[in-house]
């Protein structure tokens, strides 16, 4: 779980200290969505074929992946059949490199039309910028004919690269006392291992869900993961070729997952009928739910703030704030005064909202699953277990560390198969 005020390095060191020397480490490294911001990873220039330099805007991308000052065009053109219509000019590359030097930009993301069919211009531009000491990001080679999905993946990898590299350094530093660097393996969305390979930044976002799905595939059931950060439905028998992100479609092979409409940090407010409902905005864990003391907005998990099943979870037991819980109660009752029902009974209000969230979760997971059987697991499974107990095809396994266990078990399996 993401806590911006804690050091990953020190947290890992404290975690492994009682265990001494360990043999292998398998890691699913997921960067919180809040950190998917080009301003945090450093400036990344986007260089595209002329006429397509604003492709992110044309695709309706709501969030910027670079600044407009760092969008450049090349007057080059490769046809769909791979033939060259307009040759790449070195003078144009020189002009862009000079501007990047003035702007102190050390990263460039190359997205050239039909480069998958004929990469001659892509390879030349990559070599040119690399010789200038600029880190280059280029779309991965694939048979995918859809340029936008490849380009979005490339742009996201570039955006994440700085934060991702820093997190990997913290992981290595946190584990250095327990094992050698060569024994630390990271997992990607395809269930495969990597160490120093580049271009895995966005793929790592789905590593844990892929491991959880593949490791439980033999059960013949879909997996409903109820975690502290997200609720997701995993279909182990089905693979998706792309991820429909808020930046547009992204080329990314991964076990099919469906993020549900109900999420743990979903905001609470009034709908158009002035009745209590869940909002579409997730508040996330920075600053987090109100019951932890720092949050200022009500979220779904606040409804269970006094439930010992939540407060005793690993990582939360020493964070629950009595002042935060009281602030949540005050906020909920204050909002009730302007609602349709004007209910002043806090317990009744929370039970109604708890019931609404649990029912929506159950209905959505029932309608969305691909297999009849369902495994409900994760640290918050115990909170929502009752709604699933009447379903003979559903099994509830309230395992706080199911993602970590699946990552380690599947990682070990993948390592053995790679030898």
Coordinates of C-alpha atoms in Angstrom, one line a residue:
X1 CA 0.0 0.0 0.0
X2 CA 1.3 3.5 -0.9
X3 CA 2.4 5.7 2.0
X4 CA 4.2 8.8 0.6
X5 CA 5.6 9.7 4.0
X6 CA 7.4 6.4 4.5
X7 CA 10.6 5.3 2.9
X8 CA 10.4 2.1 0.9
X9 CA 14.0 1.3 1.6
X10 CA 13.6 1.5 5.4
X11 CA 10.3 -0.3 5.3
X12 CA 11.8 -3.2 3.5
X13 CA 14.8 -3.3 5.8
X14 CA 12.6 -3.4 8.8
X15 CA 10.5 -6.1 7.3
X16 CA 13.3 -8.5 6.4
X17 CA 15.4 -7.8 9.6
X18 CA 13.9 -10.7 11.6
X19 CA 14.3 -13.2 8.8
X20 CA 18.0 -12.8 8.2
X21 CA 19.4 -14.1 4.9
X22 CA 16.8 -15.0 2.3
X23 CA 17.3 -16.8 -1.0
X24 CA 15.1 -15.1 -3.6
X25 CA 12.8 -12.0 -3.8
X26 CA 10.0 -11.7 -6.3
X27 CA 8.5 -8.3 -6.6
X28 CA 5.4 -6.8 -8.3
X29 CA 6.2 -3.1 -8.4
X30 CA 3.1 -0.9 -9.0
X31 CA 3.3 2.8 -9.1
X32 CA 0.3 4.6 -7.7
X33 CA -1.9 6.4 -10.2
X34 CA -1.2 9.7 -8.3
X35 CA 2.4 9.4 -9.4
X36 CA 1.6 8.9 -13.1
X37 CA 2.6 12.5 -13.8
X38 CA 5.3 13.6 -16.1
X39 CA 6.3 16.4 -13.7
X40 CA 7.5 13.8 -11.2
X41 CA 9.6 11.8 -13.5
X42 CA 11.3 14.8 -15.2
X43 CA 10.7 16.4 -18.5
X44 CA 10.2 14.0 -21.5
X45 CA 10.2 15.3 -25.0
X46 CA 7.8 13.7 -27.5
X47 CA 9.0 13.5 -31.1
X48 CA 6.5 12.3 -33.7
X49 CA 5.9 12.3 -37.4
X50 CA 4.8 15.7 -38.7
X51 CA 1.0 16.1 -38.5
X52 CA 0.8 13.7 -35.5
X53 CA 2.8 15.6 -32.9
X54 CA -0.5 16.4 -31.1
X55 CA -1.7 12.8 -31.2
X56 CA -2.4 12.7 -27.5
X57 CA -4.8 15.7 -27.8
X58 CA -6.4 14.2 -30.9
X59 CA -7.1 11.0 -29.0
X60 CA -8.9 12.9 -26.3
X61 CA -6.3 12.2 -23.6
X62 CA -7.5 13.9 -20.4
X63 CA -4.2 14.0 -18.7
X64 CA -1.0 15.4 -20.2
X65 CA 2.0 13.1 -20.6
X66 CA 4.4 16.0 -21.5
X67 CA 4.3 19.7 -21.8
X68 CA 3.3 21.4 -25.1
X69 CA 6.8 23.0 -25.3
X70 CA 8.3 19.5 -25.6
X71 CA 6.2 18.3 -28.5
X72 CA 8.3 18.2 -31.7
X73 CA 7.6 17.0 -35.3
X74 CA 9.8 15.4 -37.9
X75 CA 9.1 15.8 -41.6
X76 CA 9.6 12.1 -42.3
X77 CA 7.1 9.6 -43.7
X78 CA 7.0 5.8 -44.0
X79 CA 4.0 4.4 -45.9
X80 CA 1.9 1.6 -44.5
X81 CA 3.7 -0.9 -46.8
X82 CA 7.0 0.1 -45.3
X83 CA 8.3 2.1 -48.2
X84 CA 9.9 5.5 -47.5
X85 CA 8.0 8.5 -48.8
X86 CA 10.0 11.3 -47.1
X87 CA 13.5 10.6 -45.8
X88 CA 14.5 11.6 -42.3
X89 CA 16.7 14.7 -42.3
X90 CA 19.6 14.8 -39.8
X91 CA 19.3 18.6 -39.7
X92 CA 15.9 18.3 -38.1
X93 CA 17.2 16.0 -35.4
X94 CA 20.1 18.5 -34.8
X95 CA 17.6 21.3 -34.3
X96 CA 15.5 19.3 -31.8
X97 CA 18.6 18.2 -29.9
X98 CA 19.7 21.8 -29.6
X99 CA 16.3 22.8 -28.1
X100 CA 16.4 19.9 -25.7
X101 CA 19.9 21.0 -24.5
X102 CA 18.6 24.5 -23.8
X103 CA 15.6 23.1 -21.9
X104 CA 17.8 20.6 -20.0
X105 CA 15.7 17.8 -21.2
X106 CA 17.5 14.4 -21.1
X107 CA 14.7 12.1 -22.2
X108 CA 12.9 11.7 -25.6
X109 CA 10.0 9.6 -26.5
X110 CA 9.9 8.6 -30.3
X111 CA 6.6 7.8 -32.0
X112 CA 7.0 7.6 -35.7
X113 CA 4.3 6.5 -38.1
X114 CA 4.6 2.9 -39.4
X115 CA 7.9 2.4 -37.6
X116 CA 6.7 -1.1 -36.7
X117 CA 6.6 -2.0 -40.4
X118 CA 9.9 -0.3 -41.3
X119 CA 11.9 1.0 -38.3
X120 CA 14.6 2.7 -40.5
X121 CA 13.8 6.2 -39.3
X122 CA 13.1 5.1 -35.8
X123 CA 16.5 3.4 -35.5
X124 CA 18.3 6.3 -37.0
X125 CA 16.7 8.8 -34.6
X126 CA 17.3 6.5 -31.7
X127 CA 21.0 6.2 -32.5
X128 CA 21.3 10.0 -33.0
X129 CA 19.7 11.0 -29.7
X130 CA 21.5 8.2 -27.8
X131 CA 24.9 9.5 -29.1
X132 CA 23.9 12.9 -27.7
X133 CA 23.5 11.4 -24.2
X134 CA 19.7 11.5 -24.3
X135 CA 17.7 8.6 -22.9
X136 CA 15.5 7.3 -25.7
X137 CA 12.1 5.6 -25.4
X138 CA 10.8 3.8 -28.5
X139 CA 7.7 1.6 -29.0
X140 CA 8.3 -2.1 -28.5
X141 CA 8.4 -4.2 -31.6
X142 CA 5.1 -6.0 -32.2
X143 CA 2.6 -7.1 -34.8
X144 CA 0.1 -4.6 -33.5
X145 CA -1.1 -2.4 -36.3
X146 CA -2.7 0.2 -34.0
X147 CA -0.2 3.0 -33.6
X148 CA -2.0 4.8 -30.8
X149 CA -1.9 1.8 -28.4
X150 CA 1.8 1.3 -29.0
X151 CA 2.5 5.1 -28.7
X152 CA 0.5 5.4 -25.5
X153 CA 2.4 2.5 -23.9
X154 CA 5.7 4.1 -25.0
X155 CA 4.7 7.5 -23.6
X156 CA 3.6 6.0 -20.3
X157 CA 6.8 4.1 -19.9
X158 CA 8.7 7.3 -20.5
X159 CA 6.6 9.2 -18.0
X160 CA 7.0 6.5 -15.3
X161 CA 10.7 5.8 -15.9
X162 CA 12.1 8.2 -13.3
X163 CA 9.8 7.2 -10.5
X164 CA 10.1 3.5 -11.4
X165 CA 13.9 3.7 -11.4
X166 CA 13.9 5.4 -8.0
X167 CA 11.6 2.7 -6.6
X168 CA 13.8 -0.1 -8.0
X169 CA 16.8 1.5 -6.4
X170 CA 15.0 1.7 -3.0
X171 CA 14.1 -2.0 -3.4
X172 CA 17.7 -3.0 -4.0
X173 CA 18.9 -0.8 -1.2
X174 CA 16.3 -2.2 1.2
X175 CA 17.1 -5.8 0.4
X176 CA 20.9 -5.6 0.1
X177 CA 21.6 -6.9 3.6
X178 CA 19.5 -10.0 2.9
X179 CA 20.4 -11.2 -0.6
X180 CA 22.4 -10.4 -3.7
X181 CA 21.0 -8.2 -6.4
X182 CA 21.0 -11.0 -8.9
X183 CA 18.5 -12.9 -6.8
X184 CA 15.9 -10.0 -6.9
X185 CA 13.4 -10.5 -9.7
X186 CA 10.5 -8.3 -10.8
X187 CA 7.3 -9.6 -12.4
X188 CA 5.5 -8.1 -15.4
X189 CA 1.9 -8.2 -16.6
X190 CA 2.6 -11.3 -18.7
X191 CA 3.7 -13.3 -15.7
X192 CA 7.3 -13.2 -16.8
X193 CA 10.4 -12.1 -14.8
X194 CA 12.8 -9.3 -15.5
X195 CA 15.6 -7.5 -13.7
X196 CA 17.3 -4.7 -15.6
X197 CA 15.3 -4.7 -18.8
X198 CA 13.7 -1.4 -19.8
X199 CA 10.2 -0.8 -21.1
X200 CA 8.5 -2.7 -18.3
X201 CA 7.2 0.3 -16.3
X202 CA 3.6 0.2 -17.3
X203 CA 3.5 -3.6 -17.6
X204 CA 4.5 -3.8 -13.9
X205 CA 1.2 -2.2 -13.0
X206 CA -0.6 -5.5 -13.6
X207 CA 2.0 -7.9 -12.2
X208 CA 0.3 -8.6 -8.9
X209 CA -3.2 -9.2 -10.4
X210 CA -1.7 -11.5 -13.1
X211 CA 0.2 -13.5 -10.5
X212 CA -2.9 -13.8 -8.4
X213 CA -5.0 -15.0 -11.3
X214 CA -2.4 -17.4 -12.8
X215 CA -1.6 -19.0 -9.4
X216 CA -5.3 -19.6 -8.7
X217 CA -6.2 -20.7 -12.2
X218 CA -6.4 -24.3 -11.3
X219 CA -9.3 -23.6 -9.0
X220 CA -11.5 -23.0 -12.0
X221 CA -12.9 -19.7 -10.6
X222 CA -12.6 -16.0 -11.1
X223 CA -10.8 -14.1 -8.4
X224 CA -12.4 -11.0 -6.7
X225 CA -9.5 -9.2 -5.0
X226 CA -10.6 -6.8 -2.2
X227 CA -7.5 -4.8 -1.4
X228 CA -6.9 -1.7 0.6
X229 CA -6.1 0.3 -2.6
X230 CA -8.4 -1.3 -5.2
X231 CA -11.2 -3.8 -5.8
X232 CA -10.7 -5.8 -9.0
X233 CA -12.2 -8.9 -10.6
X234 CA -9.6 -11.2 -12.2
X235 CA -10.4 -13.7 -14.9
X236 CA -7.5 -16.2 -14.9
X237 CA -8.6 -18.0 -18.1
X238 CA -8.8 -14.9 -20.3
X239 CA -6.1 -12.6 -21.6
X240 CA -6.5 -9.0 -22.7
X241 CA -4.3 -7.4 -25.5
X242 CA -4.7 -3.8 -24.3
X243 CA -5.6 -1.7 -21.3
X244 CA -8.3 0.9 -21.6
X245 CA -6.6 3.6 -19.5
X246 CA -7.7 7.1 -18.8
X247 CA -4.9 8.1 -21.3
X248 CA -6.6 6.0 -24.0
X249 CA -6.0 2.4 -25.1
X250 CA -2.6 1.0 -24.2
X251 CA -0.9 -2.1 -25.8
X252 CA -0.4 -4.4 -22.8
X253 CA -0.9 -8.1 -22.7
X254 CA -2.2 -9.1 -19.2
X255 CA -4.6 -11.4 -17.5
X256 CA -8.1 -9.9 -17.9
X257 CA -9.0 -7.6 -15.0
X258 CA -12.0 -5.4 -14.3
X259 CA -11.8 -2.6 -11.8
X260 CA -15.2 -2.4 -10.1
X261 CA -17.4 0.6 -9.8
X262 CA -17.1 0.3 -6.0
X263 CA -13.6 1.1 -4.7
X264 CA -12.2 1.3 -1.1
X265 CA -11.4 5.1 -1.3
X266 CA -14.5 6.1 -3.3
X267 CA -15.8 9.4 -2.1
X268 CA -19.2 9.8 -0.3
X269 CA -21.6 12.6 -1.2
X270 CA -25.1 13.5 -2.4
X271 CA -26.4 12.6 -5.8
X272 CA -28.8 14.6 -8.0
X273 CA -31.7 13.6 -5.8
X274 CA -29.9 14.8 -2.7
X275 CA -29.6 11.3 -1.4
X276 CA -26.4 9.7 -0.1
X277 CA -24.4 7.9 -2.8
X278 CA -20.9 7.1 -3.8
X279 CA -19.1 9.5 -6.0
X280 CA -17.0 8.7 -9.1
X281 CA -13.8 10.2 -7.7
X282 CA -11.4 8.0 -5.7
X283 CA -9.6 9.8 -2.9
X284 CA -6.7 7.4 -2.8
X285 CA -4.3 6.9 0.2
X286 CA -2.7 10.3 0.1
X287 CA -3.8 11.7 2.4
X288 CA -6.1 8.7 2.8
X289 CA -9.5 8.0 4.5
X290 CA -10.6 10.3 7.3
X291 CA -10.3 7.6 10.0
X292 CA -6.5 7.6 9.6
X293 CA -6.4 11.2 10.8
X294 CA -5.1 13.1 7.7
X295 CA -7.9 12.8 5.2
X296 CA -10.4 15.6 4.7
X297 CA -12.9 13.9 2.5
X298 CA -15.3 11.0 3.4
X299 CA -14.6 7.7 1.6
X300 CA -16.1 4.2 1.6
X301 CA -13.7 2.7 4.1
X302 CA -14.6 5.3 6.6
X303 CA -17.9 3.5 7.0
X304 CA -16.1 0.7 8.7
X305 CA -13.7 2.9 10.7
X306 CA -14.9 1.4 14.0
X307 CA -15.0 -2.2 12.8
X308 CA -12.1 -4.2 14.4
X309 CA -11.7 -6.3 11.2
X310 CA -10.4 -3.1 9.5
X311 CA -8.6 -1.5 12.4
X312 CA -6.6 -4.6 13.2
X313 CA -5.3 -5.1 9.7
X314 CA -1.5 -5.2 9.3
X315 CA -0.3 -1.7 8.5
X316 CA -3.4 0.0 9.9
X317 CA -3.5 -1.1 13.5
X318 CA -1.3 1.8 14.6
X319 CA -2.7 4.4 12.3
X320 CA -6.4 4.6 13.2
X321 CA -7.1 8.1 14.7
X322 CA -10.0 8.7 17.2
X323 CA -10.0 12.3 16.1
X324 CA -10.2 11.3 12.4
X325 CA -13.2 9.0 13.2
X326 CA -15.0 11.8 15.0
X327 CA -14.3 14.1 12.1
X328 CA -15.9 11.6 9.8
X329 CA -19.0 11.3 12.0
X330 CA -19.4 15.0 12.1
X331 CA -19.0 15.3 8.3
X332 CA -21.5 12.6 7.6
X333 CA -24.2 14.0 10.0
X334 CA -23.6 17.5 8.6
X335 CA -24.2 16.3 5.1
X336 CA -27.3 14.5 6.2
X337 CA -28.9 17.8 7.2
X338 CA -29.1 18.9 3.6
X339 CA -30.0 15.5 2.2
X340 CA -33.5 14.3 1.4
X341 CA -33.9 12.1 4.5
X342 CA -32.1 14.3 7.1
X343 CA -31.3 11.2 9.1
X344 CA -29.5 12.1 12.4
X345 CA -28.8 8.5 13.5
X346 CA -25.2 7.9 12.6
X347 CA -25.4 4.1 13.1
X348 CA -28.4 3.9 10.8
X349 CA -26.7 6.0 8.1
X350 CA -23.5 4.0 8.1
X351 CA -25.4 0.7 8.0
X352 CA -27.5 1.9 5.0
X353 CA -24.4 3.0 3.1
X354 CA -22.5 -0.2 4.1
X355 CA -25.4 -2.2 2.7
X356 CA -25.5 -0.2 -0.5
X357 CA -21.8 -0.7 -1.1
X358 CA -21.8 -4.4 -0.4
X359 CA -24.8 -5.0 -2.6
X360 CA -23.3 -3.1 -5.5
X361 CA -20.1 -5.0 -5.0
X362 CA -21.9 -8.4 -5.1
X363 CA -24.1 -7.6 -8.0
X364 CA -21.2 -6.2 -10.1
X365 CA -18.9 -9.1 -9.4
X366 CA -21.8 -11.5 -10.3
X367 CA -22.6 -9.8 -13.6
X368 CA -18.9 -9.3 -14.6
X369 CA -17.4 -12.7 -13.9
X370 CA -16.6 -15.1 -16.6
X371 CA -16.7 -18.3 -14.6
X372 CA -19.5 -19.6 -12.4
X373 CA -17.2 -20.1 -9.4
X374 CA -15.7 -17.1 -7.6
X375 CA -12.9 -16.8 -5.0
X376 CA -13.1 -13.7 -2.8
X377 CA -9.8 -12.8 -1.2
X378 CA -7.7 -9.9 0.0
X379 CA -7.2 -8.0 3.2
X380 CA -10.8 -6.6 3.1
X381 CA -12.5 -9.8 2.2
X382 CA -13.6 -10.4 5.8
X383 CA -15.5 -7.1 5.8
X384 CA -17.7 -8.1 2.8
X385 CA -17.8 -11.8 3.4
X386 CA -21.5 -12.1 4.6
X387 CA -23.0 -11.0 1.3
X388 CA -21.2 -13.8 -0.5
X389 CA -21.9 -16.6 2.0
X390 CA -25.3 -17.4 0.5
X391 CA -23.7 -18.1 -3.0
X392 CA -22.8 -21.8 -3.2
X393 CA -20.3 -21.1 -6.0
X394 CA -18.3 -18.5 -4.0
X395 CA -15.5 -19.2 -1.6
X396 CA -14.2 -16.5 0.8
X397 CA -10.5 -16.6 1.8
X398 CA -9.7 -13.5 3.8
X399 CA -5.9 -13.5 3.2
X400 CA -4.2 -10.2 3.9
X401 CA -1.1 -11.1 1.9
X402 CA -2.6 -13.1 -1.0
X403 CA -1.0 -10.8 -3.6
X404 CA 2.4 -11.1 -2.0
X405 CA 2.1 -14.9 -1.7
X406 CA 0.9 -15.3 -5.3
X407 CA 3.7 -13.1 -6.6
X408 CA 6.3 -15.2 -4.7
X409 CA 4.8 -18.5 -5.7
X410 CA 4.3 -17.6 -9.3
X411 CA 7.7 -16.0 -9.5
X412 CA 9.4 -19.1 -8.3
X413 CA 7.5 -21.2 -10.8
X414 CA 8.4 -18.8 -13.6
X415 CA 12.1 -18.8 -12.5
X416 CA 12.2 -22.7 -12.6
X417 CA 10.5 -22.8 -16.0
X418 CA 13.0 -20.2 -17.4
X419 CA 16.0 -22.5 -16.6

